[in-house]
PDB file of C-alpha atoms in Angstrom:
ATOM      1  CA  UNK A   1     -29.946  50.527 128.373  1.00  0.00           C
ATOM      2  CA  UNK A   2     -26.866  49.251 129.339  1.00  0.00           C
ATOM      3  CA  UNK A   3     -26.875  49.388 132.514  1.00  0.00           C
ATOM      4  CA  UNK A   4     -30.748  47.700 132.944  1.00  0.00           C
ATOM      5  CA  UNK A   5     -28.396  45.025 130.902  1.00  0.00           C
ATOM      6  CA  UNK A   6     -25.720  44.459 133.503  1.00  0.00           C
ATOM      7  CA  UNK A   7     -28.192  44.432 135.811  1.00  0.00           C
ATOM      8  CA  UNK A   8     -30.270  41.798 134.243  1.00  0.00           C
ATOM      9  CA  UNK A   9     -27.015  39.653 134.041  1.00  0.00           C
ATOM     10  CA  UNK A  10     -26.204  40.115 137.873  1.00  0.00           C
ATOM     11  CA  UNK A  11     -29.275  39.514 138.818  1.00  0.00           C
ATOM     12  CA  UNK A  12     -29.729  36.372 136.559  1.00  0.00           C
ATOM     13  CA  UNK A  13     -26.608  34.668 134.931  1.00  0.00           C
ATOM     14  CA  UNK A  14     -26.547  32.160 138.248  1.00  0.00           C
ATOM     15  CA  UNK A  15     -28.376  29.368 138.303  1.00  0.00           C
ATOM     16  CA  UNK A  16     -32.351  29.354 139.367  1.00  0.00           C
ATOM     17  CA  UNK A  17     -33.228  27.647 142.593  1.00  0.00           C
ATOM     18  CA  UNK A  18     -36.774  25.633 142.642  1.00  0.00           C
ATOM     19  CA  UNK A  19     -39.614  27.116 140.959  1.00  0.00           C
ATOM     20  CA  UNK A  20     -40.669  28.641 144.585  1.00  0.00           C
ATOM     21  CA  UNK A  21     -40.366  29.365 147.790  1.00  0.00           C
ATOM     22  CA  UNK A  22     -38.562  26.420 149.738  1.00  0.00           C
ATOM     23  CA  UNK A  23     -36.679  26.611 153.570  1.00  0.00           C
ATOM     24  CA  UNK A  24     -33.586  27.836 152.047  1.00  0.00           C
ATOM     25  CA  UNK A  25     -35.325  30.235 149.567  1.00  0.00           C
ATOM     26  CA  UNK A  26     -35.776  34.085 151.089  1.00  0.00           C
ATOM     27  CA  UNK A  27     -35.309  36.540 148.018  1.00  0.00           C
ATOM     28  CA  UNK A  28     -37.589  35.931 144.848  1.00  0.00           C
ATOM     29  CA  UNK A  29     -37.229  38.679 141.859  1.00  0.00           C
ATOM     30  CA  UNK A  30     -38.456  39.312 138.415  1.00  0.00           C
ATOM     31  CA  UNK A  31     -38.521  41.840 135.671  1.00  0.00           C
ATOM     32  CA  UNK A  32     -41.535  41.227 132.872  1.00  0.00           C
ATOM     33  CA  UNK A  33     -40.793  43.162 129.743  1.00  0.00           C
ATOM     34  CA  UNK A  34     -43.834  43.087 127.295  1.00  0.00           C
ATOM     35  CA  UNK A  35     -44.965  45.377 124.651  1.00  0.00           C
ATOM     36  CA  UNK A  36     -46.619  44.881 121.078  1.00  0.00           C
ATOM     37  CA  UNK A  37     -46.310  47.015 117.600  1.00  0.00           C
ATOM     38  CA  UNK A  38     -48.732  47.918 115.294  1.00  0.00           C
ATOM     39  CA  UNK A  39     -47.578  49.797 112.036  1.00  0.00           C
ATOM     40  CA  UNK A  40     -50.485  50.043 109.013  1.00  0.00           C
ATOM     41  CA  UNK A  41     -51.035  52.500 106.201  1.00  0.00           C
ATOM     42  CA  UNK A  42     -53.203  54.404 108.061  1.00  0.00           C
ATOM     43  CA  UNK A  43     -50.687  54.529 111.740  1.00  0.00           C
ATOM     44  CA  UNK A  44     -49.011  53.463 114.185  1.00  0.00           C
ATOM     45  CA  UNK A  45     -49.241  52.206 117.710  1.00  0.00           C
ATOM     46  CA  UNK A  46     -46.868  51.397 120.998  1.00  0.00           C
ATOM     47  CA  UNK A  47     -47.367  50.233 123.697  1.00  0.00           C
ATOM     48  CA  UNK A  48     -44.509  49.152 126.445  1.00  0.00           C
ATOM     49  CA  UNK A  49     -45.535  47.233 129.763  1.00  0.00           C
ATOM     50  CA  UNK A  50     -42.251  46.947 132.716  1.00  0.00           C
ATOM     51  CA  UNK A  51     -42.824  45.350 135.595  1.00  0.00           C
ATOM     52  CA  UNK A  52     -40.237  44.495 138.563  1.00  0.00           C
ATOM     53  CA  UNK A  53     -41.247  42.799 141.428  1.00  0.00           C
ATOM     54  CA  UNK A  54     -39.123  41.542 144.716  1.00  0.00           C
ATOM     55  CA  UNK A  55     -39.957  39.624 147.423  1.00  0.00           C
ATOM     56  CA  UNK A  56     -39.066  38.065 151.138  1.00  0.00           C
ATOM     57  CA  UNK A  57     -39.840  35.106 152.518  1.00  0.00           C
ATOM     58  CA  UNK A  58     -38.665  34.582 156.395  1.00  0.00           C
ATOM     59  CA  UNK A  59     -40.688  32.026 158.891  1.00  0.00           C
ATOM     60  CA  UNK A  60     -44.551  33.158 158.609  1.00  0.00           C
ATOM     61  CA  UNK A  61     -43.672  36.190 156.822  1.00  0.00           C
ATOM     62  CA  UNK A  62     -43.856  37.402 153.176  1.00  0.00           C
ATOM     63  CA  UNK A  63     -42.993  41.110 151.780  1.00  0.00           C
ATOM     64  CA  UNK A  64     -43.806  41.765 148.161  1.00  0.00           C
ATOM     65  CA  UNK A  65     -43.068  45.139 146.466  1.00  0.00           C
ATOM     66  CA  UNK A  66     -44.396  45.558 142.930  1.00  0.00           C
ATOM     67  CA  UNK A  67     -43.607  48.558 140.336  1.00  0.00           C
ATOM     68  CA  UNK A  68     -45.072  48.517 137.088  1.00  0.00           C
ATOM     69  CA  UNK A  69     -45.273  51.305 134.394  1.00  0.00           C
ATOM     70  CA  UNK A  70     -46.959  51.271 130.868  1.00  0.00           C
ATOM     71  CA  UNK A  71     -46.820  53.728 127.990  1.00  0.00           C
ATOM     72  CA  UNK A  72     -48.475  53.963 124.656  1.00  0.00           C
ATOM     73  CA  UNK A  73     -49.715  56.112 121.855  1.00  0.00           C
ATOM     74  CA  UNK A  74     -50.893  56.024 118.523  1.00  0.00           C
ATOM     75  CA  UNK A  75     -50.438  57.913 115.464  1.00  0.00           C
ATOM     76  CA  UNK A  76     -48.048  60.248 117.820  1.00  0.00           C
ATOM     77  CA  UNK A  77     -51.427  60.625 120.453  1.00  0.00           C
ATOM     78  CA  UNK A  78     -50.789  59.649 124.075  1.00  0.00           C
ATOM     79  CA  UNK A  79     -52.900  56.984 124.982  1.00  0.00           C
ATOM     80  CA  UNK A  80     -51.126  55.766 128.294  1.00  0.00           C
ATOM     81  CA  UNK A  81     -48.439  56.987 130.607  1.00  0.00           C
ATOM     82  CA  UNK A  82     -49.413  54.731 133.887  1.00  0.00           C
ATOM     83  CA  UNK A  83     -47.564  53.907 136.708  1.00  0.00           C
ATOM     84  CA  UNK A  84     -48.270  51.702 139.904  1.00  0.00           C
ATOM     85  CA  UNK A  85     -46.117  51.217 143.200  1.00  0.00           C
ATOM     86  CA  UNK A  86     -47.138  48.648 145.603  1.00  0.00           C
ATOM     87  CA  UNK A  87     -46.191  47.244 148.471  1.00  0.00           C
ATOM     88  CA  UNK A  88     -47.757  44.201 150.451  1.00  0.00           C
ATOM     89  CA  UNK A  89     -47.177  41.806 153.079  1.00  0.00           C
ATOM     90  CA  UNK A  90     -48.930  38.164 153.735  1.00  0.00           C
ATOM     91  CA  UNK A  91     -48.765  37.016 157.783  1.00  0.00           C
ATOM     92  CA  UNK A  92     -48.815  33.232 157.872  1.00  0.00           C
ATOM     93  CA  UNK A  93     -49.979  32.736 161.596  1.00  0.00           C
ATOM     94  CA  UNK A  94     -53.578  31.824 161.560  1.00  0.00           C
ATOM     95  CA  UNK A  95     -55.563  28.836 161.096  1.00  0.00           C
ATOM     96  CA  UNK A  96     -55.053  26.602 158.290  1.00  0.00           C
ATOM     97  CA  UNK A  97     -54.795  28.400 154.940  1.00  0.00           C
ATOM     98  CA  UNK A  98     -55.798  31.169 156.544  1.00  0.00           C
ATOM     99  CA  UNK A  99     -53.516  33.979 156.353  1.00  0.00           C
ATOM    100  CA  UNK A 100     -53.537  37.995 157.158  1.00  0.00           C
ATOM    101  CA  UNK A 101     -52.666  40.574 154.481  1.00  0.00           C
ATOM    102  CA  UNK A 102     -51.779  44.234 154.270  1.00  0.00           C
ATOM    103  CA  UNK A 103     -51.144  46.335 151.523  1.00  0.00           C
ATOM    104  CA  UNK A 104     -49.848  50.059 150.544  1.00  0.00           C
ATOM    105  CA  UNK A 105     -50.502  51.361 147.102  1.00  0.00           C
ATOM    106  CA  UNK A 106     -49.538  54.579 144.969  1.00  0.00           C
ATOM    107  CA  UNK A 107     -51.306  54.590 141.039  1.00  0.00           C
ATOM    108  CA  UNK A 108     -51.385  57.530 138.820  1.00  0.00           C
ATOM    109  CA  UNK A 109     -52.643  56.694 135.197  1.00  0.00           C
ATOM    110  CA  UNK A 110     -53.500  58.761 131.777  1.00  0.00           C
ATOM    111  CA  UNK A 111     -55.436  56.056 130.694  1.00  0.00           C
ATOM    112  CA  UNK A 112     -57.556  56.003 133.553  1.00  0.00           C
ATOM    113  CA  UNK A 113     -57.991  59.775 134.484  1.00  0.00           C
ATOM    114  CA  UNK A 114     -56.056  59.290 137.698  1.00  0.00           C
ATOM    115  CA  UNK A 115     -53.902  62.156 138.736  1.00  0.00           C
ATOM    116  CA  UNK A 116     -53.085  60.826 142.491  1.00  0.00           C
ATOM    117  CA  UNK A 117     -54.536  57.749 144.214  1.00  0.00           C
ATOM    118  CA  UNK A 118     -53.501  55.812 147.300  1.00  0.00           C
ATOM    119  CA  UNK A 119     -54.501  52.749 149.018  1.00  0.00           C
ATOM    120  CA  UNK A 120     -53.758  51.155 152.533  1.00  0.00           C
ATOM    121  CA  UNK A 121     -55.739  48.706 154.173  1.00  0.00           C
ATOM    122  CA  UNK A 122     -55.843  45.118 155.718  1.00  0.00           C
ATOM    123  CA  UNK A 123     -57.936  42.248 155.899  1.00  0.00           C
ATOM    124  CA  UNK A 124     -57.986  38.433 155.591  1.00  0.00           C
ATOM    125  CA  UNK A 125     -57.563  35.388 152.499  1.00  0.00           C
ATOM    126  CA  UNK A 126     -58.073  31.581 152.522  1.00  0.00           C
ATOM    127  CA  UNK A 127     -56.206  29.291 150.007  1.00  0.00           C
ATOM    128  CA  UNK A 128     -58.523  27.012 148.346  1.00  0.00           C
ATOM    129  CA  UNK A 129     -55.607  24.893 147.052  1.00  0.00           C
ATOM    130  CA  UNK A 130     -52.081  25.249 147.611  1.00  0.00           C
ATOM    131  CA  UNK A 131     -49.940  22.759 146.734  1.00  0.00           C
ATOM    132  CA  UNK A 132     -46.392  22.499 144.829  1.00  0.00           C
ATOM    133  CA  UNK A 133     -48.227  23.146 141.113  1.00  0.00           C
ATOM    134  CA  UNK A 134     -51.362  24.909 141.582  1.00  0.00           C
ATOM    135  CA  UNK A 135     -52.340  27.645 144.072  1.00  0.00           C
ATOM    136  CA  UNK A 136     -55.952  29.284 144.575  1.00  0.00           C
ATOM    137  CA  UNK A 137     -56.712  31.855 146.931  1.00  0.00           C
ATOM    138  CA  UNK A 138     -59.845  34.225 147.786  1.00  0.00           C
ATOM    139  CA  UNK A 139     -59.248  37.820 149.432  1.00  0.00           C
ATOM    140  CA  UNK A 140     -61.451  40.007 151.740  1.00  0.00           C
ATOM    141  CA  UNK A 141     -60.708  43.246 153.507  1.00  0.00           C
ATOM    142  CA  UNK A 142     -60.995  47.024 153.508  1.00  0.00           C
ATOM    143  CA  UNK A 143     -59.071  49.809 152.194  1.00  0.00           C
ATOM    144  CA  UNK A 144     -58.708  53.653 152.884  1.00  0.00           C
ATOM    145  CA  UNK A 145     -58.885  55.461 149.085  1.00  0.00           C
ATOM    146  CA  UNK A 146     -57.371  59.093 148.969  1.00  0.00           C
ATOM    147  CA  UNK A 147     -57.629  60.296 145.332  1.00  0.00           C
ATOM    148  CA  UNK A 148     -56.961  63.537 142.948  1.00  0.00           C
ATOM    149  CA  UNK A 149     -59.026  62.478 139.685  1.00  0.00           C
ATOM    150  CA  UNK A 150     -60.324  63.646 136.314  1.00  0.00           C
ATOM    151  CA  UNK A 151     -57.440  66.293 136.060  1.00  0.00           C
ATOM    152  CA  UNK A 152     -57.494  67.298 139.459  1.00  0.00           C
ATOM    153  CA  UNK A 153     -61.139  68.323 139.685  1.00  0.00           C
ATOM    154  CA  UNK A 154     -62.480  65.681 141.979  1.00  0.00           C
ATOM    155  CA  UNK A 155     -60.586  65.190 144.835  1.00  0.00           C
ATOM    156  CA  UNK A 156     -62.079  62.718 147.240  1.00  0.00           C
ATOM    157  CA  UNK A 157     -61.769  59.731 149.735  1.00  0.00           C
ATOM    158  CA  UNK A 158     -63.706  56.440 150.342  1.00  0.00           C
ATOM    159  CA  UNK A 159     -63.663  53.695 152.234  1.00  0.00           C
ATOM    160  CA  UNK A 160     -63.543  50.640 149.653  1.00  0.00           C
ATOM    161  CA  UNK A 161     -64.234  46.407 150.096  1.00  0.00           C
ATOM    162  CA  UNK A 162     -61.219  44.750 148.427  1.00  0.00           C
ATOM    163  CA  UNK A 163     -62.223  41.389 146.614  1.00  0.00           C
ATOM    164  CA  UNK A 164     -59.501  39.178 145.244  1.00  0.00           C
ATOM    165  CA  UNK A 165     -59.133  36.137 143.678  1.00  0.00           C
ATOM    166  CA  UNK A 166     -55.949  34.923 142.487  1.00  0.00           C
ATOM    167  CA  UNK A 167     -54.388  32.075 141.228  1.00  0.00           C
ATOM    168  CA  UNK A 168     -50.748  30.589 140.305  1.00  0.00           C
ATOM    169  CA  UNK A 169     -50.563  27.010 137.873  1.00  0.00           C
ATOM    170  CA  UNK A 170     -47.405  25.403 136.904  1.00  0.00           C
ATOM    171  CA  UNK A 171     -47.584  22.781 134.256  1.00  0.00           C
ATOM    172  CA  UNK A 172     -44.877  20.299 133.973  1.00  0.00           C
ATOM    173  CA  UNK A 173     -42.688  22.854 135.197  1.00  0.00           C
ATOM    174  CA  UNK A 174     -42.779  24.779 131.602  1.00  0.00           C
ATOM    175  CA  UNK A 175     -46.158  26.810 131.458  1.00  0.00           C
ATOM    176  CA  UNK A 176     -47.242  28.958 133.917  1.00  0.00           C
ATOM    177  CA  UNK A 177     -50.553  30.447 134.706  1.00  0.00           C
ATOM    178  CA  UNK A 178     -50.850  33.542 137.158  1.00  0.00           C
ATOM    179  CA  UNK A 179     -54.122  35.804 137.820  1.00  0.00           C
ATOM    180  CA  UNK A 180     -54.992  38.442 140.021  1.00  0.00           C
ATOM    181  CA  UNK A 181     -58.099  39.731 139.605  1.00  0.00           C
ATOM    182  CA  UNK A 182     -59.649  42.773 141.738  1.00  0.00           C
ATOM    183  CA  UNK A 183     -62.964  43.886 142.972  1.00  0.00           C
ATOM    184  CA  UNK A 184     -63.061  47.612 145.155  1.00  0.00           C
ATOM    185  CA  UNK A 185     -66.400  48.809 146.104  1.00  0.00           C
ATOM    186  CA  UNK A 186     -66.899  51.644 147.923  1.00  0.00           C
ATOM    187  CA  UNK A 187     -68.999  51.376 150.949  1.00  0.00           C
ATOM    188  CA  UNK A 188     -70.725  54.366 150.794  1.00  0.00           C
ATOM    189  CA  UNK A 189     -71.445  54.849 146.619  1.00  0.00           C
ATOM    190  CA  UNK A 190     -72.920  52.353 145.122  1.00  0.00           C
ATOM    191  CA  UNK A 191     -71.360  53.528 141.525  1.00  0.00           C
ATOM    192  CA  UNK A 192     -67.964  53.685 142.109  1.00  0.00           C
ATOM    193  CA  UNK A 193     -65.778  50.790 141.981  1.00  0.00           C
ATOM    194  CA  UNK A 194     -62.261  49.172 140.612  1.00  0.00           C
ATOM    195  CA  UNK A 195     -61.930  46.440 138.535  1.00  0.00           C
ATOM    196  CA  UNK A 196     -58.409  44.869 137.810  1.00  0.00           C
ATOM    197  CA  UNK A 197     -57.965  41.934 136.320  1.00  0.00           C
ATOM    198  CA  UNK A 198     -54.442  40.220 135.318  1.00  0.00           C
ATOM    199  CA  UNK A 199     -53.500  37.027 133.706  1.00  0.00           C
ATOM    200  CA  UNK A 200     -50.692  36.315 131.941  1.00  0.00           C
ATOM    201  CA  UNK A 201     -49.199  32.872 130.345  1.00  0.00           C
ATOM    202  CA  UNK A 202     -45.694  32.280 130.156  1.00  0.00           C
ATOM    203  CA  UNK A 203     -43.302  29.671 128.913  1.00  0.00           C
ATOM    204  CA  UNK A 204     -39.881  28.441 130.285  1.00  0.00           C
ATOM    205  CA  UNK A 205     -37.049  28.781 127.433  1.00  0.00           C
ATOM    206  CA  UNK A 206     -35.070  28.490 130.342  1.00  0.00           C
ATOM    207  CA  UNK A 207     -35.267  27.997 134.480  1.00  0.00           C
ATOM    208  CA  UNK A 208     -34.467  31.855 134.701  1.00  0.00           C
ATOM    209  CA  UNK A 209     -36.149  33.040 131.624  1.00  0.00           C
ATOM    210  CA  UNK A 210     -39.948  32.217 130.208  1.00  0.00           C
ATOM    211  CA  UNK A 211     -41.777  33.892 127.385  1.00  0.00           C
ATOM    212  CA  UNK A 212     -44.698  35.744 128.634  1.00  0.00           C
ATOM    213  CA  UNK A 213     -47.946  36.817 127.297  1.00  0.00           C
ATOM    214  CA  UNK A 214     -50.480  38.771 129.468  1.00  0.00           C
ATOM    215  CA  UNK A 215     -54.021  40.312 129.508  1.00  0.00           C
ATOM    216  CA  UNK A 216     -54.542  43.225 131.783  1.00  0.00           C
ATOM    217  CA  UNK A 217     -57.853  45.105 131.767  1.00  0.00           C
ATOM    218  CA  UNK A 218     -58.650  47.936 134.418  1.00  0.00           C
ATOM    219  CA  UNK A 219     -61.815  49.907 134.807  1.00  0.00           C
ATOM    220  CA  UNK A 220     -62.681  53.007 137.269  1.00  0.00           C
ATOM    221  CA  UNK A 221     -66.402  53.410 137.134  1.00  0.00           C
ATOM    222  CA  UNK A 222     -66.103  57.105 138.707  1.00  0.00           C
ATOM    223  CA  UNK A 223     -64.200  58.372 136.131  1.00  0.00           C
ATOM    224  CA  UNK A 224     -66.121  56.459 133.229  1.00  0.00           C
ATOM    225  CA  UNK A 225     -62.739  55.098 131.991  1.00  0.00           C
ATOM    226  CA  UNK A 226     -61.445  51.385 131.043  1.00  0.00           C
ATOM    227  CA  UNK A 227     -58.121  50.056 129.427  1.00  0.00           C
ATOM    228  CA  UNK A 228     -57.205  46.395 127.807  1.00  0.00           C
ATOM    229  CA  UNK A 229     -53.991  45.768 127.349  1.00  0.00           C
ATOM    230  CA  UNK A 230     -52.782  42.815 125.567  1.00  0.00           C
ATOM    231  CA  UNK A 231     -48.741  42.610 125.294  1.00  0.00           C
ATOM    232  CA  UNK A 232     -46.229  39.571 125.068  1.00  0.00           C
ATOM    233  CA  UNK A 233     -42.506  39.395 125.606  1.00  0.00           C
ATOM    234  CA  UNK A 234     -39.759  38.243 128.385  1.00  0.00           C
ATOM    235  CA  UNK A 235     -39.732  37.489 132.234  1.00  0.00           C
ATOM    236  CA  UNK A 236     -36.391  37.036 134.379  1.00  0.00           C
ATOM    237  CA  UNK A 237     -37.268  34.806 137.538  1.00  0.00           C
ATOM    238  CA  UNK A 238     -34.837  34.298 140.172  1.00  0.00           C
ATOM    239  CA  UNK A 239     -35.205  32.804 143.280  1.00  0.00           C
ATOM    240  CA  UNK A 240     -32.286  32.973 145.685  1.00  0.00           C
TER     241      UNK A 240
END
């Protein structure tokens, strides 16, 4: 704990830069730290959401890497022990708006029956609007799926259409809207698809530090299995 400390202060303690990416603006981090408690006669219930996410910006070139893990049970029960590792990049030299994306993506989730499952693929996006306070942007492209599922009893691959929408709204510089919501079919079964959906709502108590709130919910048709997750707490946001 103390060391996640110290490195919250390094990371931190210095002044924030602009609320984005600018020409003198390469390194962009944050760590999201949400969770809720529920204690009542008849239980109790956890749940912890971490997320850290870094990226680069140089010329027509952007390189995210996000890692995210959640745990929860109640009444002493596991109910979730996920984690996700992913890492994208967004290539800037195409028509207007237009932009190429690639992305590489590990997931293995309790809550979801996942034992193994990774994702690589490319394809292409458009932003709608994209300006200094709001940002819209649709997603199209295909992805390779290798997964071990329900315990390790299906093991499979797919090919799978990646949908995306996702948006980013600053208001007044002090409340800030992000989505990302996801749509995977699989091109060759009809019945098995991904939906992820994220949106979370945050308030600046401070240019490096905003009080979050977020709604995730996840669903994996081929495993019959669905989490909501609704959690609120802190986000560090540096730019440098």
């Amino acid at each position: 704990m103390k060391q996640l400390l110290a490195f919250i202060f390094i990371l931190f303690c210095a002044n924030a830069a602009s609320a984005q990416f600018n020409d003198s603006t390469f390194y962009h981090s944050t760590i999201t730290s949400t969770g809720s408690i529920n204690k009542t006669n008849n239980g109790r219930s956890n749940l912890l959401n971490n997320v850290f996410n870094f990226g680069i910006k140089k010329k027509d070139i952007v390189l995210n890497t996000t890692n995210s893990f959640v745990y929860g049970n109640q009444n002493g029960v596991l109910t979730n022990r996920d984690f996700s590792s992913a890492l994208d990049f967004n290539l800037y030299k195409s028509f207007h708006r237009f932009y190429y994306w690639g992305l590489l993506n590990y997931n293995t989730s309790y809550s979801l029956k996942i034992n193994n499952e990774f994702l690589g693929g490319l394809g292409v996006a458009y932003r709608i609007v994209d300006n200094k306070n709001a940002l819209i942007s649709l997603s199209n492209g295909v992805l390779y799926d290798k997964s071990l599922l329900l315990g390790g009893y299906l093991n499979y691959s797919t090919y799978r259409n990646s949908f995306k929408l996702n948006f980013h709204f600053d208001i007044n510089d002090l409340v800030i809207v992000d989505g990302n919501n996801v749509l995977q079919n699989s091109l060759n079964n009809s019945n098995d698809y991904i939906i992820q959906s994220a949106t979370t709502v945050s308030v600046k108590l401070r240019k490096w530090i905003r009080l979050s709130s977020s709604l995730n919910y996840n669903k994996m048709n081929i495993t019959s299995s669905q989490n909501m997750l609704i959690t609120y707490g802190l986000t560090f946001d540096k730019y440098f």
